[in-house]
Structures are given as structure tokens and as C-alpha cells.
mmCIF file of C-alpha atoms in Angstrom:
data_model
loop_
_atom_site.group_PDB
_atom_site.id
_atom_site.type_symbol
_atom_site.label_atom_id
_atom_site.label_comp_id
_atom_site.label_asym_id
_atom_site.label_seq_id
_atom_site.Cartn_x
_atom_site.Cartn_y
_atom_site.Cartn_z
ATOM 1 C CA UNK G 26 -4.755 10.315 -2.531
ATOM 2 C CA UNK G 27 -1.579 8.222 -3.954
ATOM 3 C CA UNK G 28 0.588 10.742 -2.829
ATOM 4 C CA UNK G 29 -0.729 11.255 0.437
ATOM 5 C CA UNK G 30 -0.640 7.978 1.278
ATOM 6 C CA UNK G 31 3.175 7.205 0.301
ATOM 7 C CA UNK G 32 3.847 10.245 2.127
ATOM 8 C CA UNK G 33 2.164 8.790 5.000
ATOM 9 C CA UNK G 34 3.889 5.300 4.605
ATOM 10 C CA UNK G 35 7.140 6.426 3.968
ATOM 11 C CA UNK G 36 7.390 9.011 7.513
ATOM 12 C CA UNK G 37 5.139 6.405 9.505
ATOM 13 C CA UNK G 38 8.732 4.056 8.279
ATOM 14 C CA UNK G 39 10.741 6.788 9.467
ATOM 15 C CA UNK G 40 9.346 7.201 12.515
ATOM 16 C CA UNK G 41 10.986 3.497 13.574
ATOM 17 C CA UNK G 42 14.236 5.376 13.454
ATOM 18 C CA UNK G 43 13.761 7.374 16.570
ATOM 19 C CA UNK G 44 12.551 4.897 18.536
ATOM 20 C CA UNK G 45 14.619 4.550 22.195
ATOM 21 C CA UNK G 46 13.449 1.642 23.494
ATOM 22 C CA UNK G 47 16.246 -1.262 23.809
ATOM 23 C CA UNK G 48 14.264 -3.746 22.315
ATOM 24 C CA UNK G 49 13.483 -2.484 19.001
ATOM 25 C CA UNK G 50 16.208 -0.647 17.635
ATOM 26 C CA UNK G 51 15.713 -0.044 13.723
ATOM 27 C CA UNK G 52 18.137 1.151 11.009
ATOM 28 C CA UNK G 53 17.347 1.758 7.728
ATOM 29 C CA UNK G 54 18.656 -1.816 6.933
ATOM 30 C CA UNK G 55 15.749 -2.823 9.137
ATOM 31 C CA UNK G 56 13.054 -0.277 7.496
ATOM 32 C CA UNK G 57 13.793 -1.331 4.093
ATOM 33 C CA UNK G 58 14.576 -4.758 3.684
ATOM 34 C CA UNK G 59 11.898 -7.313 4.548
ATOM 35 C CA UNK G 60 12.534 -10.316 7.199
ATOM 36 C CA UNK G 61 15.765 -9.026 8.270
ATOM 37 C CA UNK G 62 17.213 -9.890 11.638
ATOM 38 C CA UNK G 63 14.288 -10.689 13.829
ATOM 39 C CA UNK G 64 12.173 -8.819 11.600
ATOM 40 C CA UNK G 65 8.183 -9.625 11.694
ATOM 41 C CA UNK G 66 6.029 -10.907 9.287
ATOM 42 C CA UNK G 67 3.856 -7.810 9.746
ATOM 43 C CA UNK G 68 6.524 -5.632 9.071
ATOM 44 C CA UNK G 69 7.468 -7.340 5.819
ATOM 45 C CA UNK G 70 3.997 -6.519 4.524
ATOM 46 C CA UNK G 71 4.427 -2.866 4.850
ATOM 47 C CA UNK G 72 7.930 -2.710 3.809
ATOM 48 C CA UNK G 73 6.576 -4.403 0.756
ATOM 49 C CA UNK G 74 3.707 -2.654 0.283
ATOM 50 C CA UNK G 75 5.600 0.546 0.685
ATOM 51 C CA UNK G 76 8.035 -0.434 -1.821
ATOM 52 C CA UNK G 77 6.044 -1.573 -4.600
ATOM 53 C CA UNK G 78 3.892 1.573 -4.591
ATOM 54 C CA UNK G 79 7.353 3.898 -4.226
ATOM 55 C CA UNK G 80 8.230 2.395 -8.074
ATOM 56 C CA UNK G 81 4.600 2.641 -8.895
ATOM 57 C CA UNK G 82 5.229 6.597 -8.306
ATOM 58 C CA UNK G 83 8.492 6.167 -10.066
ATOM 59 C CA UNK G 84 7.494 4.821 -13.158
ATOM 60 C CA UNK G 85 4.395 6.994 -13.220
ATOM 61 C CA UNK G 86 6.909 9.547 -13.744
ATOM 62 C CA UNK G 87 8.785 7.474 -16.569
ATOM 63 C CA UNK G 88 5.717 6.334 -18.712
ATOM 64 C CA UNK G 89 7.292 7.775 -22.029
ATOM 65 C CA UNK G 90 10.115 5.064 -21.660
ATOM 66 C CA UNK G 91 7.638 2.203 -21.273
ATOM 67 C CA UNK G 92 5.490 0.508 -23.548
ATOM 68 C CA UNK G 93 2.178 1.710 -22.546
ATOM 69 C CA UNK G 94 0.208 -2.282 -21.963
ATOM 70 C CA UNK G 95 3.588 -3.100 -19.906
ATOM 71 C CA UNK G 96 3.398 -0.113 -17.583
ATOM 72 C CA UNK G 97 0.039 -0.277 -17.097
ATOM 73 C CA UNK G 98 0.330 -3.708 -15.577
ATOM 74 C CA UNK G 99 3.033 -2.523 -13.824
ATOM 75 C CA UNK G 100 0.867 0.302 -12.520
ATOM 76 C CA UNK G 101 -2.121 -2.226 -11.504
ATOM 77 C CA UNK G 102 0.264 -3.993 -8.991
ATOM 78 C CA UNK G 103 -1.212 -1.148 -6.759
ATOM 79 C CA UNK G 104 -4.169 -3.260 -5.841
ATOM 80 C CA UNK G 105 -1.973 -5.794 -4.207
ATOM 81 C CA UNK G 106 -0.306 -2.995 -2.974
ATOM 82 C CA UNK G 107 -2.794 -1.540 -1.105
ATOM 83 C CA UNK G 108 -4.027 -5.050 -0.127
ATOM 84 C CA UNK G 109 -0.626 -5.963 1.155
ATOM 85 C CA UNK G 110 -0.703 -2.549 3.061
ATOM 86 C CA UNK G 111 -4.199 -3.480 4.975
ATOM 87 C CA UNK G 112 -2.800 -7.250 5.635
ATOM 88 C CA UNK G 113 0.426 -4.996 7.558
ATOM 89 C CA UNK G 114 -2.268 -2.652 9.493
ATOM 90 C CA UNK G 115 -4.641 -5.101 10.332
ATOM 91 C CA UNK G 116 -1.817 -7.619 11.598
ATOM 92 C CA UNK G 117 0.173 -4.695 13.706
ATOM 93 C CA UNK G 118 -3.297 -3.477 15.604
ATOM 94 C CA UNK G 119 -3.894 -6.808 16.262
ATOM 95 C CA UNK G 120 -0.079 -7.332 17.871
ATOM 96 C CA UNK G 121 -0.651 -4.161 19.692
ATOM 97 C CA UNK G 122 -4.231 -5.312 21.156
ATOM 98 C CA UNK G 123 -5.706 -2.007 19.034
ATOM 99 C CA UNK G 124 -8.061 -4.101 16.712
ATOM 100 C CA UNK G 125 -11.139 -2.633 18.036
ATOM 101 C CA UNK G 126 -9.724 0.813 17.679
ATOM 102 C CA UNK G 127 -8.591 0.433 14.335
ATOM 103 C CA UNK G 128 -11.436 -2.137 12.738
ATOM 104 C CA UNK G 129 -14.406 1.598 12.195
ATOM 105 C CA UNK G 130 -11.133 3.212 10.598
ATOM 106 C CA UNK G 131 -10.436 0.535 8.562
ATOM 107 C CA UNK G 132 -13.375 -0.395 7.111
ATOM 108 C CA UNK G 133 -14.357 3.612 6.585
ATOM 109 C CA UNK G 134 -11.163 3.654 4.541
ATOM 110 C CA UNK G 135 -11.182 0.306 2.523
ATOM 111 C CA UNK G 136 -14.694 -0.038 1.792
ATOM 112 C CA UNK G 137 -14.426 3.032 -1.005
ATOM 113 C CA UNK G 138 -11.149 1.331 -2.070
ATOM 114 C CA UNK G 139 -12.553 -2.609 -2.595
ATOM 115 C CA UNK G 140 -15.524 -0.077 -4.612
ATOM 116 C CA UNK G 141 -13.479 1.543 -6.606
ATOM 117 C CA UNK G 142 -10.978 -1.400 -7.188
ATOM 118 C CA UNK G 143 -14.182 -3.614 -8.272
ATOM 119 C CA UNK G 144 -15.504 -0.635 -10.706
ATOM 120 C CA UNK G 145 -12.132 -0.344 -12.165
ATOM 121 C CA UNK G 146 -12.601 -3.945 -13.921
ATOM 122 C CA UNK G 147 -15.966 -3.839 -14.907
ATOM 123 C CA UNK G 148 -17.141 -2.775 -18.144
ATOM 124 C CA UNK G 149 -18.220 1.070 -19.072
ATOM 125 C CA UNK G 150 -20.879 -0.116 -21.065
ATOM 126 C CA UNK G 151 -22.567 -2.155 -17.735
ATOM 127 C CA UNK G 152 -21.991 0.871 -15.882
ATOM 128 C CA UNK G 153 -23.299 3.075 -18.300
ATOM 129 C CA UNK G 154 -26.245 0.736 -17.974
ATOM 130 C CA UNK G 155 -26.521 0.682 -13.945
ATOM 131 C CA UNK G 156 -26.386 4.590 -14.345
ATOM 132 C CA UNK G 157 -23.221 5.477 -12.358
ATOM 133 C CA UNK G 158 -21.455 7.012 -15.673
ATOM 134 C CA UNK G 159 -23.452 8.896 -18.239
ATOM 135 C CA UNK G 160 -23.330 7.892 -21.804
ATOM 136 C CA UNK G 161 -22.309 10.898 -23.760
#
């Protein structure tokens, strides 16, 4: 699911780069670096959110040259992340008057997320309890 999504974020970014019309002309100055030139709020939040989860990948890759507590906080910045990442969606359909389009999608795809973000910090022993691991 990582993967598809950074593969997802990172052509959606590309896509800017064929645009024709006059008024928004992007390089990859303007696709990479946040605020830039007349740049948007909006657009900073994916740029950013794009970024940090492109050296989440990397250092995924890298783990053996980390200390393991370091990385893994390194690694959790993904929750911002992907909050960062709704904050840009949410923000663009709104600036393109699609926020009733985009609100069902939205919600069908961040309500497992907040779920599994919120499991992810509580205990195994309370969820062991509640009966949604099994205790073996």
C-alpha cells in the first residue's frame, strides 16, 4: 500500500509538468521545492508529504546503517505524512470546488488509516483483551 501510494504521489507530481496552460507553468524547481515562486500553500503540503515519505522508502532500504530506536522514529514520521498528504487533498478539492466529489473517497480511504494509526499505539495486551489479536 506504501508503495502504491508514492507511486501514485510521485506521477500525480509529474503530471504538473505537462501542463499547457499559461498560467501554471511548473518545472521541477516548482514540483519539488515547497513555497516557491507563487507557489500555494496546498501545494507545499503535498510536496512535503511526498518528500518525507520518499526518505521513509529510502531509509527502509538502509535500516542496517541505522540504529534500530532512531529509524524507527524516523519511520513513524509517516503518520504526519499521510496527515500532511490529506491536509494537501482536502485543501486542492476544495480550490477546485470538488469537495463533495472527493469528501465519500476520502473518508472510505482515511477512516481504515486513522484505525490502523490508533491500533498501532495501543497496547497488544488491551487488544489481546478486546479480541482483535489472539493470544498465542
Amino acid at each position: 500500500m506504501a508503495t502504491f501510494t508514492l507511486a501514485f504521489g510521485g506521477l500525480h507530481a509529474a503530471c504538473f509538468l505537462f501542463l499547457t496552460d499559461s498560467d501554471e507553468i511548473f518545472s521541477w524547481v516548482n514540483i519539488t521545492i515547497p513555497i516557491l515562486e507563487g507557489g500555494q500553500l496546498r501545494w507545499a503540503f503535498g510536496i512535503l508529504g511526498l518528500e518525507v515519505m520518499t526518505a521513509i522508502l529510502i531509509s527502509t532500504g538502509l535500516v542496517k546503517f541505522f540504529v534500530y530506536r532512531k529509524w524507527l522514529r524516523f519511520h513513524q514520521l509517516a503518520y504526519i505524512a499521510v496527515g500532511i498528504t490529506i491536509v494537501h487533498s482536502w485543501l486542492g478539492a476544495v480550490a477546485n470546488g470538488h469537495l463533495s466529489i472527493v469528501w465519500l473517497g476520502g473518508l472510505t480511504l482515511m477512516i481504515p488509516t486513522v484505525v490502523l494509526a490508533v491500533l498501532r499505539f495501543v497496547p497488544s495486551k488491551n487488544l489481546v483483551g478486546a479480541g482483535v489479536l489472539s493470544g498465542g
